[in-house]
Coordinates of C-alpha atoms in Angstrom, one line a residue:
M178 CA 1.8 -2.3 19.8
P179 CA 1.8 1.2 21.2
L180 CA 2.0 4.1 18.8
A181 CA 5.1 5.5 20.7
E182 CA 7.0 2.3 19.9
V183 CA 6.2 2.6 16.2
Q184 CA 7.2 6.2 16.2
E185 CA 10.6 5.3 17.8
K186 CA 11.2 2.7 15.1
L187 CA 10.3 5.3 12.4
K188 CA 13.0 7.6 13.7
T189 CA 15.7 4.9 13.1
I190 CA 14.8 4.4 9.4
P191 CA 17.0 6.3 6.9
D192 CA 15.1 8.9 4.8
E193 CA 15.6 7.0 1.5
Y194 CA 13.5 4.1 3.0
L195 CA 10.6 6.2 4.3
V196 CA 8.8 6.1 0.9
E197 CA 8.6 2.3 1.2
V198 CA 7.1 2.7 4.7
Y199 CA 4.6 5.2 3.3
N200 CA 3.7 2.8 0.4
Y201 CA 3.2 0.0 2.8
L202 CA 0.9 2.1 4.9
E203 CA -1.2 2.9 1.8
L204 CA -1.4 -0.8 1.1
L205 CA -2.7 -1.4 4.6
E206 CA -5.3 1.4 4.2
Y207 CA -6.5 -0.3 1.0
K208 CA -6.8 -3.7 2.6
I209 CA -8.7 -2.2 5.6
L210 CA -11.1 -0.3 3.2
Y211 CA -11.6 -3.4 1.1
K212 CA -12.5 -5.6 4.1
K213 CA -14.9 -2.9 5.4
Q214 CA -16.7 -2.8 2.0
N215 CA -16.7 -6.5 1.5
P216 CA -17.1 -8.2 4.9
A217 CA -18.4 -11.5 3.5
S218 CA -15.4 -11.8 1.2
N219 CA -12.6 -14.2 2.3
K220 CA -10.2 -13.0 -0.4
K221 CA -7.3 -10.9 0.6
F222 CA -7.3 -9.0 -2.8
P223 CA -10.3 -8.7 -5.1
N224 CA -8.7 -9.9 -8.4
R225 CA -6.8 -13.0 -7.2
R226 CA -8.2 -16.5 -7.4
A227 CA -6.5 -19.7 -6.3
G228 CA -5.7 -22.2 -9.0
I229 CA -6.2 -19.8 -11.9
L230 CA -3.4 -21.4 -14.0
K231 CA -4.2 -25.0 -13.0
D232 CA -6.2 -26.1 -16.0
S233 CA -4.9 -23.7 -18.6
D234 CA -2.1 -24.3 -21.2
F235 CA 0.9 -22.6 -19.6
Y236 CA 4.3 -22.7 -21.2
M237 CA 7.5 -21.3 -19.9
S238 CA 10.6 -21.4 -22.1
P239 CA 13.5 -23.5 -20.7
D240 CA 15.8 -20.5 -20.9
F241 CA 13.4 -18.3 -19.0
D242 CA 15.9 -17.6 -16.2
E243 CA 18.8 -17.0 -18.6
P244 CA 20.2 -13.4 -18.8
L245 CA 18.7 -11.3 -21.7
E246 CA 21.0 -10.0 -24.4
D247 CA 19.7 -6.5 -23.8
F248 CA 21.1 -6.4 -20.3
K249 CA 24.5 -8.0 -20.9
E250 CA 26.2 -4.6 -20.6
Y251 CA 24.9 -4.1 -17.1
M252 CA 26.2 -7.5 -15.8

């Protein structure tokens, strides 16, 4: 994708969303740097492992998705 096309898209984004664009660009920089420093790694991020919770005791309360008492005034 040509840089001019990206710049045109950036002009259409409202100012309050530009911080999100900037944060995403920083994430991409991190990923690029990580891949350069770890070319043999097939992981996207260094601290993630597939199946990490598979064999462990993991309990989630049945009311996990229920609204919290502390936030009732905001609902």
